[in-house]
mmCIF file of C-alpha atoms in Angstrom:
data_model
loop_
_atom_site.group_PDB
_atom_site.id
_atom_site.type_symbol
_atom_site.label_atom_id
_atom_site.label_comp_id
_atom_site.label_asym_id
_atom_site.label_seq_id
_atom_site.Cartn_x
_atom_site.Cartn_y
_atom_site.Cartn_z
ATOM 1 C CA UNK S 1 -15.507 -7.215 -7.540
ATOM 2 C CA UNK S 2 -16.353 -4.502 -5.411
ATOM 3 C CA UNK S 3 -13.552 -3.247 -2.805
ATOM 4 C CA UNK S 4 -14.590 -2.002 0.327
ATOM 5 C CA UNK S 5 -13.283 -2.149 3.985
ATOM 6 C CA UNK S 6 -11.989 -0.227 6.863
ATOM 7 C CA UNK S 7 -9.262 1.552 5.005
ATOM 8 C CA UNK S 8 -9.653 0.061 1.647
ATOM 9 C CA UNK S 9 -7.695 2.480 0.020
ATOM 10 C CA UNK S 10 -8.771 1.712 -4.109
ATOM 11 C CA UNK S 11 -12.032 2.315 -3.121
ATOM 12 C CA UNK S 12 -11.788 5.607 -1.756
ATOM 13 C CA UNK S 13 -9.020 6.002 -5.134
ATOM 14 C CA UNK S 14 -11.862 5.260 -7.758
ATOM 15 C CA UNK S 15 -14.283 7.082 -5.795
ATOM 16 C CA UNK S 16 -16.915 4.739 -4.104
ATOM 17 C CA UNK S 17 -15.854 3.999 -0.937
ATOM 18 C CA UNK S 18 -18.547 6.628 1.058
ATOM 19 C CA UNK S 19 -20.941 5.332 -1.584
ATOM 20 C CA UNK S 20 -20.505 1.491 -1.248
ATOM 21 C CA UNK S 21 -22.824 1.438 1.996
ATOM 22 C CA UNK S 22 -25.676 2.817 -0.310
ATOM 23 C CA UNK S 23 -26.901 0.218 -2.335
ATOM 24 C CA UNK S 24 -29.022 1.969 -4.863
ATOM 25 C CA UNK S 25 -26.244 4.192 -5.475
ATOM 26 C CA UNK S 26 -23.821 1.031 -6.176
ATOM 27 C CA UNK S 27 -26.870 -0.373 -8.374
ATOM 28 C CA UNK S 28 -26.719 2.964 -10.404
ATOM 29 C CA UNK S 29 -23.454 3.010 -10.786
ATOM 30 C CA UNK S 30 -23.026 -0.127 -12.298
ATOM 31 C CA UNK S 31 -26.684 0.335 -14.312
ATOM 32 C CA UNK S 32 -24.355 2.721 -16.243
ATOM 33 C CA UNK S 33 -25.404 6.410 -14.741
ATOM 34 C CA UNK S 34 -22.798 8.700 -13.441
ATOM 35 C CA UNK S 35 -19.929 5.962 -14.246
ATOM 36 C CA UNK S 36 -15.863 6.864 -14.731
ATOM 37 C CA UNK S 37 -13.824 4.275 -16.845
ATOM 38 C CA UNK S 38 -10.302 4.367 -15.288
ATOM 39 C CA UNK S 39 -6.952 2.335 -17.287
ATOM 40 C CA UNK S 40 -5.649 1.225 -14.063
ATOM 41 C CA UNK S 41 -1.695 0.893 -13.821
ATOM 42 C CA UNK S 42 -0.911 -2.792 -13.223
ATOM 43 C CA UNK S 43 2.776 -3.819 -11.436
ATOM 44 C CA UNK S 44 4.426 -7.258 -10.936
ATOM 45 C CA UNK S 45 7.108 -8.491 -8.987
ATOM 46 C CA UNK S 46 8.113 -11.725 -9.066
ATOM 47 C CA UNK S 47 4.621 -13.451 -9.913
ATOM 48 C CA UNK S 48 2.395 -11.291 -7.906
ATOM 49 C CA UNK S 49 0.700 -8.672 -9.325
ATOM 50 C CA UNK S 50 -0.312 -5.363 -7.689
ATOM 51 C CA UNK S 51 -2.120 -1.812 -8.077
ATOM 52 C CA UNK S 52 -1.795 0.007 -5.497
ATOM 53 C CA UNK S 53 1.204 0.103 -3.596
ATOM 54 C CA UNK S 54 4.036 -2.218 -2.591
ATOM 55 C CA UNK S 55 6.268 -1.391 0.886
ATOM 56 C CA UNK S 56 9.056 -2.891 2.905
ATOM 57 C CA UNK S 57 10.108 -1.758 6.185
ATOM 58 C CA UNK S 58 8.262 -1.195 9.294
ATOM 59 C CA UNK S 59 4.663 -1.435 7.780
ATOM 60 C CA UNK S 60 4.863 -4.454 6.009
ATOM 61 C CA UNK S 61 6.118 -5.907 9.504
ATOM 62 C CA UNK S 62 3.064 -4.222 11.183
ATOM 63 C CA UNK S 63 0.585 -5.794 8.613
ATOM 64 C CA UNK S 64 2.267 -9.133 8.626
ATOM 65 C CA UNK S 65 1.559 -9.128 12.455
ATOM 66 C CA UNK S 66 -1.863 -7.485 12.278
ATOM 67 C CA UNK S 67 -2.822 -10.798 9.988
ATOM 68 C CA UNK S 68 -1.676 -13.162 12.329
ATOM 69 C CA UNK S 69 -3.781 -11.605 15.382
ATOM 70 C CA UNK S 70 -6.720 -11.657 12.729
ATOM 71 C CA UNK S 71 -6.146 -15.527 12.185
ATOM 72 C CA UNK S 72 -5.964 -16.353 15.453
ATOM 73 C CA UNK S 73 -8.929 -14.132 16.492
ATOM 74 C CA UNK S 74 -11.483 -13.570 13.708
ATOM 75 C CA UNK S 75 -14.387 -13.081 15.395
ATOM 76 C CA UNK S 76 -12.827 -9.341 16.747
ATOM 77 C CA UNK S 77 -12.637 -8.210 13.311
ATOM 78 C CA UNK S 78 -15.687 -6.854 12.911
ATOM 79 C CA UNK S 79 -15.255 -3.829 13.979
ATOM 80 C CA UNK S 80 -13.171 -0.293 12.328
ATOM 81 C CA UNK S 81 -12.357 0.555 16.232
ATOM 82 C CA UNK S 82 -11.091 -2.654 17.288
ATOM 83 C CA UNK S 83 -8.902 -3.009 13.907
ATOM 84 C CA UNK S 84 -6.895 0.295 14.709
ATOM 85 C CA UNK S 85 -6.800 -0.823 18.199
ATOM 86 C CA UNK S 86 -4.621 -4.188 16.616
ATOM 87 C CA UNK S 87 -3.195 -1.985 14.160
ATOM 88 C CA UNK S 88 -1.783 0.198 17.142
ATOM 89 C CA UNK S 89 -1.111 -2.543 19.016
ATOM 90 C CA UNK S 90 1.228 -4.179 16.436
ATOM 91 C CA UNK S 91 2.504 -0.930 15.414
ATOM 92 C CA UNK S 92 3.875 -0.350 19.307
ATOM 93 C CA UNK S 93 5.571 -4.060 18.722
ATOM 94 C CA UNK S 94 7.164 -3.533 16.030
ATOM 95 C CA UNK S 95 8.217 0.078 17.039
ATOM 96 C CA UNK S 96 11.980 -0.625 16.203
ATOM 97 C CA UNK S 97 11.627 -2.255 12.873
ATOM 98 C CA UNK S 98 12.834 -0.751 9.925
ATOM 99 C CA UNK S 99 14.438 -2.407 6.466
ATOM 100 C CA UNK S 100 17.208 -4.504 7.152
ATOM 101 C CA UNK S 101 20.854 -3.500 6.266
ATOM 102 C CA UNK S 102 21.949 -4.679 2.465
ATOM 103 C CA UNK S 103 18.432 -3.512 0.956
ATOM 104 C CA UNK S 104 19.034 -1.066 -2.070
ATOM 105 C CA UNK S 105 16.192 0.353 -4.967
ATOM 106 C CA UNK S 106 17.881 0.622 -8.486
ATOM 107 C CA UNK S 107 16.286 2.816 -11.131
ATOM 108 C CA UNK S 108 17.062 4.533 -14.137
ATOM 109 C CA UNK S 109 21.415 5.581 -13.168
ATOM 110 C CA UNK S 110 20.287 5.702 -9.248
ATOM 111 C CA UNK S 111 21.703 3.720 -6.429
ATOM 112 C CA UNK S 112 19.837 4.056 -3.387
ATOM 113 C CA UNK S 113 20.754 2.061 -0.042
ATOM 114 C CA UNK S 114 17.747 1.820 2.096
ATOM 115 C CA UNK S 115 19.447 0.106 5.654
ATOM 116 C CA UNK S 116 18.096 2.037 8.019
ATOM 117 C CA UNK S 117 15.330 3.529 6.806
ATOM 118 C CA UNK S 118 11.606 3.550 8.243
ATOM 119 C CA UNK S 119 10.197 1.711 5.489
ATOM 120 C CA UNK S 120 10.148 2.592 1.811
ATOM 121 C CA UNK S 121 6.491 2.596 -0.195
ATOM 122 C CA UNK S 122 6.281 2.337 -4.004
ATOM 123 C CA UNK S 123 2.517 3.654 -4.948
ATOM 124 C CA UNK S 124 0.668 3.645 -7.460
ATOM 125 C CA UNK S 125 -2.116 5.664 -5.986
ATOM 126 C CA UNK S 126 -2.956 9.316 -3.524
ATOM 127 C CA UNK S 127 -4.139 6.909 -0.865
ATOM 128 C CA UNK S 128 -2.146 5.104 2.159
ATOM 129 C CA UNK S 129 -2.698 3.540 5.316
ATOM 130 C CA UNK S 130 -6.919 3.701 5.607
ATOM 131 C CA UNK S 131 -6.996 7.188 3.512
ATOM 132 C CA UNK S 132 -4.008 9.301 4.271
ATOM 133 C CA UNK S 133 -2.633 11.459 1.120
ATOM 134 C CA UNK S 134 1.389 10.231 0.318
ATOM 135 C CA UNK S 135 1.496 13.773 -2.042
ATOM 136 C CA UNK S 136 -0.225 16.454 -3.636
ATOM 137 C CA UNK S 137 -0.774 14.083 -6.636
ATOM 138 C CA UNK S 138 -0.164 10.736 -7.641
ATOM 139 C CA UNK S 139 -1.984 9.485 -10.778
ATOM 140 C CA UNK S 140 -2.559 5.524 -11.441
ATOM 141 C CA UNK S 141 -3.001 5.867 -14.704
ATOM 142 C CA UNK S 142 0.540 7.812 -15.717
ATOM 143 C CA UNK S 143 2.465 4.520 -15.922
ATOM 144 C CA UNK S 144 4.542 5.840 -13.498
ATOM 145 C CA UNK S 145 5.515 4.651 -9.698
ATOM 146 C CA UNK S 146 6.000 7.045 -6.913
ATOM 147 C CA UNK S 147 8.971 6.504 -4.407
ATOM 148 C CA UNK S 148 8.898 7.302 -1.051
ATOM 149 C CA UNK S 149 11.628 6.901 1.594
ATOM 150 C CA UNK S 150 10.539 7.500 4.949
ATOM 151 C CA UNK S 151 13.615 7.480 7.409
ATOM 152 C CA UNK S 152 12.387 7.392 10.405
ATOM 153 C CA UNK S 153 9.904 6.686 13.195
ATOM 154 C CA UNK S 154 8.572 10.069 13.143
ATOM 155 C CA UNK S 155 7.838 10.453 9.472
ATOM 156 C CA UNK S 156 5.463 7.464 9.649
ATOM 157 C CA UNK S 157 3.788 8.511 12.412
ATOM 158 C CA UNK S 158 3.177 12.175 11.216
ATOM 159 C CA UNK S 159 1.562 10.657 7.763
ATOM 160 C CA UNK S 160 -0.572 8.033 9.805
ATOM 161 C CA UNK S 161 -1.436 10.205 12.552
ATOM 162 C CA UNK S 162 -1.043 13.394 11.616
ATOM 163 C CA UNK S 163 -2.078 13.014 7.388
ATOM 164 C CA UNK S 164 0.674 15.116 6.507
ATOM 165 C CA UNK S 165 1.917 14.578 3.245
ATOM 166 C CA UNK S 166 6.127 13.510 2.975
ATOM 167 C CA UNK S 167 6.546 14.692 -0.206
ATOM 168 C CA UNK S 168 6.148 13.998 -4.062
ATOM 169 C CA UNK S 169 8.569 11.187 -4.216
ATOM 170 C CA UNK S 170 10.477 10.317 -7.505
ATOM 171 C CA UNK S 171 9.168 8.659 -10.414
ATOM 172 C CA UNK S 172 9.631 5.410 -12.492
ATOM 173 C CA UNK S 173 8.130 2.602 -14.146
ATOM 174 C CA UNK S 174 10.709 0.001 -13.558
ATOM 175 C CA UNK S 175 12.723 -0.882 -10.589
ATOM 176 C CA UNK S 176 15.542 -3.372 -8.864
ATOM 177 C CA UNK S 177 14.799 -4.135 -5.045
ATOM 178 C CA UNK S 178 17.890 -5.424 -4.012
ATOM 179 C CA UNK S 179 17.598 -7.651 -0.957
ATOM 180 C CA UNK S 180 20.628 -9.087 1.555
ATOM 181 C CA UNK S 181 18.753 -11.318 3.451
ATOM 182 C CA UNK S 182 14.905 -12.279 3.427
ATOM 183 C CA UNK S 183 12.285 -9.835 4.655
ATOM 184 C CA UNK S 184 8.629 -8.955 4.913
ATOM 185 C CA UNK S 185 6.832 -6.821 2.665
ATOM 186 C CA UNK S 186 3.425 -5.429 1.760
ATOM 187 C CA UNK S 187 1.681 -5.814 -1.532
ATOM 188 C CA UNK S 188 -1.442 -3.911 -1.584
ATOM 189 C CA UNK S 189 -2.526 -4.559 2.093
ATOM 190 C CA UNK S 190 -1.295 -8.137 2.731
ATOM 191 C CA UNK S 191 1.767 -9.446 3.779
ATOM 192 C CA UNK S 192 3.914 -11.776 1.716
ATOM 193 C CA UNK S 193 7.683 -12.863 2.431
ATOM 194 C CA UNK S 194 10.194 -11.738 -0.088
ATOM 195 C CA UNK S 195 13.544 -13.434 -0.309
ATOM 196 C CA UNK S 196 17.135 -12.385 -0.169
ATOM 197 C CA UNK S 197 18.139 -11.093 -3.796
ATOM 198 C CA UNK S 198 17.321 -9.257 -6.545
ATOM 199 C CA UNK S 199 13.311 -8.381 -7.751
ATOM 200 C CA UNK S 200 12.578 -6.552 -10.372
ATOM 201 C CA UNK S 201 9.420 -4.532 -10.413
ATOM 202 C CA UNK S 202 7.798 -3.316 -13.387
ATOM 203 C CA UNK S 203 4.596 -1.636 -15.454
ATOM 204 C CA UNK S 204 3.027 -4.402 -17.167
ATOM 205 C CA UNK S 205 -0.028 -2.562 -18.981
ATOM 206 C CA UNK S 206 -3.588 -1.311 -17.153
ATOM 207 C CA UNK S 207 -6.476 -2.698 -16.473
ATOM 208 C CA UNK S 208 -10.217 -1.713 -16.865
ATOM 209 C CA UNK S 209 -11.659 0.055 -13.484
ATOM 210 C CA UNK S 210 -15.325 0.908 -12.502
ATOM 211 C CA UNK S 211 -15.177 4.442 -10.594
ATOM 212 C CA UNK S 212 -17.341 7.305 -9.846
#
């Protein structure tokens, strides 16, 4: 499998993404030259699996309404300018989202309610929304999730638009999402729905990774 896309943040995390339009370079790399072995950090929750990042809030609701436009038009998405064009357009939509009231994160002795908040992002990697750095450094191969809250409108918008990082987050390798009613969320790009209650995510090992 090799990812690629507009914004497909793993690639640009394990280093081919400007090289995946070169073919003979993409041939090399998987001939064996100039190749980089990386243990990937692999997450569940519930039965879906994920390693990158995992979000609720106000993104999740933007992708989940970015995918529907791209059902019911598919032959626009062809293009990097007219997917930011969508993505704008369902990010001015959904301008007033944010994670519903009830939602808490439990982790080691912390309690954190989340009601309120922007959205909150759980990554596993140094690359968000179509290449924009989260922190200095996040490494997918510490066994470790990064937690970010951002708490409002204008801390999104200064990490999409203006690629300014929000922090280092904290860390841990198991969680409790704690949900009081049902809710959108992200799991590495695409939408799924996620229902009222508890979820616990956790490390569940690494997987093998091609990079450069």
């Amino acid at each position: 499998v090799m990812p690629y896309g507009t914004g497909n943040d793993f690639s640009r995390v394990i280093g081919i993404y400007k090289q995946a339009k070169d073919l003979e370079k993409m041939a090399a790399i998987f001939a064996g030259e100039n190749k980089t072995i990386i243990n990937f950090d692999l997450w569940r929750i519930e039965k879906k699996i994920f390693l990158n990042y995992f979000s609720l809030g106000y993104d999740a609701v933007v992708v989940d309404r970015f995918q529907k436009i791209r059902g019911y038009l598919p032959d626009l998405i062809r293009r990097p300018f007219v997917n930011r064009v969508l993505y704008l357009f369902s990010g001015v939509f959904h301008l007033f989202s944010s994670i519903p009231s009830g939602a808490m994160i439990k982790y080691g002795d912390k309690k954190i309610a989340l009601a309120g908040c922007k959205a909150l992002v759980l990554t596993n990697i140094n690359s968000y929304a179509g290449g924009k750095p989260l922190a200095q450094a996040v490494v997918c191969t510490d066994n470790q999730l990064n937690i970010f809250r951002l708490r409002s409108l204008w801390s999104m918008f200064r990490l999409v638009v203006g690629g300014g990082c929000v922090g280092q987050g904290e860390l841990s390798n198991s969680l409790v999402l704690s949900l009081g009613s049902d809710a959108m969320c992200q799991i590495d790009g695409e939408p799924h729905p996620i229902s009222k209650g508890e979820h616990r995510i956790d490390f569940i090992g690494n997987i093998k990774v091609l990079g450069v």
